[in-house]
């Protein structure tokens, strides 16, 4: 009996070559247009699938699972985040869920550090000034940013990525890290190699010179950064989100930016994605927005697609997934 595998997008070259070669006993159906699979196509192509390899742009809910049918054994998302998946619906149907945990930690932490420095040193304004011919004679007072030396950095969600961010920023002379997260202080202090203090959210907001959002989007973290939260931050704060746009109440962020309540902002994630070019968010010179490329290196995306393939093949065979979501 042959199995059906649905893949919702073209994968990085190495993994795509494996798909093109095929797997014993598996019929592969793949959406190969250069856009996310439209919902109606997804519902149609999912029918009869034993395994689905999807992306964070593909909503996996009851409707999709019903469209697929009762034979579906595994959903493997090529992402570490799985807020696009209704986990309770998968559990109710005994469908396994695989994610690409571990392999994108370094690339995503690099992007977070990149945004911290870019925001703090006003990269967007500097680059724009050069392009627009506004680069005058060297000036003692022009485009002055702030540096990390002796500063306090708040990390919200000190998981693997949060720890990797702290390790990087430590090299820039940060004095102290404060965090919100579930891991024991002793353990993370050892990993980061510096002082880390667990604080309540209020203190984190008030005391941090830099705030990095590194947590998952859940019912608890949705809109956790709202206007009130931004109002508590220092006027000079550098606020960076590389996790999920939905953790920030974007209208609250825009209002805070409009009122000059934030030093600088760096975002790799927004609501919606892609962010419309007429979004007010793009009008603030002290706000840098990247197009959700946190894990965007060839090395990491290849590692992610390879894991996604291993997860889905294991699931189709009824074996334990090498990277389950709840490991
Ligand atoms: C990217 O955002 C991911 O969740 O892998
Ligand atoms: C990141 O890669 C993670 O697994 O948390």
Coordinates of C-alpha atoms in Angstrom, one line a residue, residues 47-326:
X47 CA -7.3 14.8 0.8
X48 CA -6.0 11.3 1.4
X49 CA -2.6 12.4 2.7
X50 CA -0.8 10.2 5.2
X51 CA 1.7 12.9 5.9
X52 CA 1.8 16.7 5.4
X53 CA 5.0 18.7 5.3
X54 CA 3.9 22.4 5.8
X55 CA 5.2 25.8 6.6
X56 CA 4.3 28.4 9.2
X57 CA 2.1 30.1 6.7
X58 CA -0.2 27.1 6.4
X59 CA -3.0 27.0 8.9
X60 CA -3.5 23.5 10.3
X61 CA -6.9 23.3 11.9
X62 CA -10.0 21.1 12.2
X63 CA -11.2 22.0 8.7
X64 CA -7.9 21.0 7.1
X65 CA -7.6 17.8 9.1
X66 CA -11.2 16.9 8.1
X67 CA -10.4 17.6 4.5
X68 CA -7.3 15.3 4.8
X69 CA -9.2 12.4 6.2
X70 CA -8.8 9.9 9.0
X71 CA -5.7 8.2 7.5
X72 CA -3.5 11.3 8.2
X73 CA -0.7 10.3 10.6
X74 CA 1.7 13.2 10.8
X75 CA 2.0 17.0 10.3
X76 CA 5.6 18.2 10.0
X77 CA 6.1 21.9 10.0
X78 CA 9.3 23.4 8.7
X79 CA 9.5 25.8 11.6
X80 CA 10.1 25.8 15.3
X81 CA 7.0 27.8 16.0
X82 CA 3.7 26.0 15.8
X83 CA 1.1 28.7 16.6
X84 CA -0.4 28.0 13.1
X85 CA -1.3 24.5 14.3
X86 CA -4.3 23.7 16.5
X87 CA -2.5 21.2 18.6
X88 CA -5.7 20.0 20.5
X89 CA -7.2 18.9 17.1
X90 CA -4.2 16.9 16.3
X91 CA -4.1 15.3 19.7
X92 CA -7.8 14.4 19.5
X93 CA -7.1 12.6 16.2
X94 CA -3.8 11.0 17.4
X95 CA -1.8 12.8 14.6
X96 CA 1.8 13.4 15.4
X97 CA 3.3 17.0 15.1
X98 CA 6.9 17.5 14.2
X99 CA 8.8 20.8 14.4
X100 CA 12.4 21.8 13.5
X101 CA 13.6 22.4 17.1
X102 CA 17.2 23.1 17.8
X103 CA 18.6 23.8 14.4
X104 CA 17.5 27.4 14.0
X105 CA 18.7 28.6 17.4
X106 CA 21.9 30.1 16.2
X107 CA 20.6 31.8 13.0
X108 CA 17.7 33.3 14.8
X109 CA 19.9 34.6 17.7
X110 CA 22.2 36.1 15.0
X111 CA 19.2 38.0 13.6
X112 CA 18.1 39.2 17.0
X113 CA 21.6 40.5 17.7
X114 CA 21.6 42.1 14.3
X115 CA 18.4 43.9 15.0
X116 CA 19.5 45.0 18.5
X117 CA 22.6 46.6 17.1
X118 CA 20.9 48.0 13.9
X119 CA 18.2 49.6 16.0
X120 CA 20.5 50.9 18.7
X121 CA 22.9 52.4 16.1
X122 CA 20.2 53.8 13.8
X123 CA 21.2 51.7 10.8
X124 CA 18.1 52.5 8.8
X125 CA 18.6 56.3 9.1
X126 CA 22.3 56.0 8.3
X127 CA 21.8 53.9 5.2
X128 CA 18.9 56.1 4.0
X129 CA 21.0 59.3 4.6
X130 CA 23.8 57.9 2.4
X131 CA 21.4 56.8 -0.4
X132 CA 19.5 60.2 -0.3
X133 CA 22.7 62.3 -0.4
X134 CA 22.2 63.6 3.2
X135 CA 25.7 62.5 4.3
X136 CA 27.4 65.8 5.2
X137 CA 30.8 66.5 6.7
X138 CA 31.6 64.2 9.7
X139 CA 29.8 65.5 12.7
X140 CA 30.3 65.1 16.4
X141 CA 26.6 65.1 17.0
X142 CA 24.9 63.4 14.0
X143 CA 23.1 60.1 14.1
X144 CA 24.2 59.2 17.6
X145 CA 22.9 55.9 18.9
X146 CA 23.4 54.0 22.1
X147 CA 25.7 51.1 23.0
X148 CA 25.3 47.9 25.0
X149 CA 28.3 48.5 27.4
X150 CA 27.1 48.3 31.0
X151 CA 23.5 48.1 30.0
X152 CA 20.7 45.9 31.2
X153 CA 19.1 43.5 28.7
X154 CA 15.7 42.0 29.3
X155 CA 14.9 38.7 27.6
X156 CA 11.3 37.5 27.4
X157 CA 11.4 33.8 26.8
X158 CA 14.7 32.5 27.9
X159 CA 14.6 29.2 26.0
X160 CA 17.2 28.0 23.5
X161 CA 17.0 31.1 21.4
X162 CA 16.9 33.5 24.3
X163 CA 20.0 31.9 25.8
X164 CA 21.8 32.1 22.5
X165 CA 20.8 35.8 22.2
X166 CA 22.2 36.5 25.7
X167 CA 25.5 34.8 24.9
X168 CA 25.9 37.0 21.9
X169 CA 25.0 40.3 23.6
X170 CA 27.2 39.4 26.5
X171 CA 30.2 39.9 24.2
X172 CA 29.1 43.5 23.7
X173 CA 29.6 44.3 27.4
X174 CA 26.1 44.0 28.8
X175 CA 26.2 44.4 32.5
X176 CA 23.1 42.4 33.5
X177 CA 20.4 40.2 32.0
X178 CA 17.0 40.1 33.4
X179 CA 14.5 37.5 32.1
X180 CA 11.0 36.1 32.0
X181 CA 10.8 32.4 31.3
X182 CA 10.4 29.0 32.7
X183 CA 14.0 27.8 33.0
X184 CA 15.8 27.8 36.4
X185 CA 18.2 30.7 36.9
X186 CA 21.2 28.5 37.8
X187 CA 21.0 26.5 34.6
X188 CA 20.7 29.6 32.3
X189 CA 23.4 31.5 34.2
X190 CA 25.8 28.6 33.5
X191 CA 24.9 28.6 29.8
X192 CA 25.2 32.3 29.3
X193 CA 28.2 32.7 31.6
X194 CA 27.1 35.8 33.4
X195 CA 24.7 37.3 35.8
X196 CA 21.0 36.7 35.1
X197 CA 18.2 37.7 37.3
X198 CA 14.6 36.4 37.1
X199 CA 12.3 39.3 37.5
X200 CA 8.6 40.0 37.1
X201 CA 7.3 41.6 33.9
X202 CA 6.9 45.0 35.5
X203 CA 10.5 45.2 36.5
X204 CA 11.7 43.8 33.2
X205 CA 9.8 46.6 31.4
X206 CA 11.0 49.4 33.7
X207 CA 14.7 48.4 34.1
X208 CA 15.7 47.1 30.7
X209 CA 17.7 49.2 28.2
X210 CA 17.1 46.6 25.6
X211 CA 14.2 44.1 25.4
X212 CA 14.3 41.0 23.2
X213 CA 11.2 39.0 22.6
X214 CA 12.1 35.3 22.2
X215 CA 9.1 33.5 23.4
X216 CA 6.4 31.4 21.6
X217 CA 3.1 32.9 20.6
X218 CA 0.4 31.3 22.8
X219 CA -2.9 32.4 24.4
X220 CA -0.8 33.7 27.3
X221 CA 1.7 35.8 25.2
X222 CA -0.7 37.1 22.6
X223 CA -0.7 41.0 22.7
X224 CA 1.5 40.9 25.8
X225 CA 3.3 44.0 24.6
X226 CA 0.6 46.5 24.4
X227 CA 0.5 50.3 24.8
X228 CA 0.6 50.0 28.6
X229 CA 3.6 47.8 28.5
X230 CA 5.4 50.2 26.1
X231 CA 4.5 53.1 28.4
X232 CA 6.4 51.4 31.2
X233 CA 9.6 51.1 29.2
X234 CA 12.5 53.6 29.3
X235 CA 12.2 56.3 26.7
X236 CA 15.5 55.1 25.3
X237 CA 14.6 51.4 25.1
X238 CA 15.7 49.3 22.2
X239 CA 12.8 46.9 21.6
X240 CA 13.3 43.8 19.4
X241 CA 10.9 41.1 18.4
X242 CA 12.1 38.1 16.4
X243 CA 9.4 35.7 17.7
X244 CA 5.9 36.2 16.4
X245 CA 4.1 39.4 15.5
X246 CA 1.1 38.5 17.5
X247 CA 3.0 38.8 20.8
X248 CA 2.9 42.6 20.2
X249 CA -0.3 44.6 20.0
X250 CA 0.8 46.5 16.9
X251 CA -1.6 49.4 17.3
X252 CA -0.2 49.9 20.7
X253 CA 3.3 49.8 19.3
X254 CA 2.5 52.3 16.6
X255 CA 0.9 54.6 19.2
X256 CA 3.9 54.4 21.4
X257 CA 6.2 55.2 18.5
X258 CA 4.0 58.1 17.4
X259 CA 4.3 59.5 20.9
X260 CA 8.0 59.1 21.0
X261 CA 7.9 56.7 23.9
X262 CA 10.4 54.2 22.4
X263 CA 14.1 54.7 21.6
X264 CA 14.2 52.3 18.7
X265 CA 12.5 49.2 17.5
X266 CA 13.6 46.2 15.4
X267 CA 11.1 43.7 14.2
X268 CA 11.5 40.5 12.1
X269 CA 7.8 39.6 12.6
X270 CA 4.6 41.6 12.2
X271 CA 0.9 41.3 11.8
X272 CA 0.0 40.6 9.1
X273 CA 2.9 39.1 7.1
X274 CA 3.8 40.4 4.6
X275 CA 3.3 43.9 6.2
X276 CA 1.5 46.2 3.8
X277 CA 3.8 48.9 2.5
X278 CA 1.3 51.6 3.6
X279 CA 1.6 50.5 7.3
X280 CA 2.3 53.3 9.6
X281 CA 4.9 51.1 11.2
X282 CA 7.2 51.8 8.2
X283 CA 7.0 55.6 8.6
X284 CA 9.1 55.7 11.8
X285 CA 12.9 56.2 11.0
X286 CA 13.7 54.6 14.4
X287 CA 11.8 51.4 13.5
X288 CA 13.5 48.7 11.3
X289 CA 11.4 45.9 9.9
X290 CA 12.8 42.7 8.4
X291 CA 10.7 40.3 6.4
X292 CA 10.7 37.3 8.8
X293 CA 14.1 36.0 7.9
X294 CA 15.3 35.1 11.4
X295 CA 16.3 31.6 10.4
X296 CA 17.2 32.7 6.9
X297 CA 20.6 31.2 6.2
X298 CA 21.2 28.5 3.6
X299 CA 22.7 26.3 6.3
X300 CA 19.8 26.6 8.7
X301 CA 17.0 26.4 6.1
X302 CA 18.6 23.3 4.7
X303 CA 18.9 21.7 8.2
X304 CA 15.2 22.7 8.9
X305 CA 13.9 21.1 5.6
X306 CA 16.0 17.9 6.3
X307 CA 14.4 17.6 9.8
X308 CA 11.0 18.3 8.4
X309 CA 11.5 15.4 5.9
X310 CA 12.8 13.1 8.6
X311 CA 9.8 13.9 10.8
X312 CA 7.2 13.4 8.1
X313 CA 8.8 10.1 6.9
X314 CA 9.0 8.7 10.4
X315 CA 5.4 9.7 11.0
X316 CA 4.1 8.1 7.8
X317 CA 5.8 4.8 8.9
X318 CA 4.2 5.1 12.3
X319 CA 7.5 5.6 14.1
X320 CA 8.4 8.1 16.8
X321 CA 9.3 11.5 15.3
X322 CA 12.9 12.5 15.7
X323 CA 11.8 16.1 16.5
X324 CA 8.3 16.1 18.1
X325 CA 6.8 19.4 19.2
X326 CA 6.6 18.3 22.8

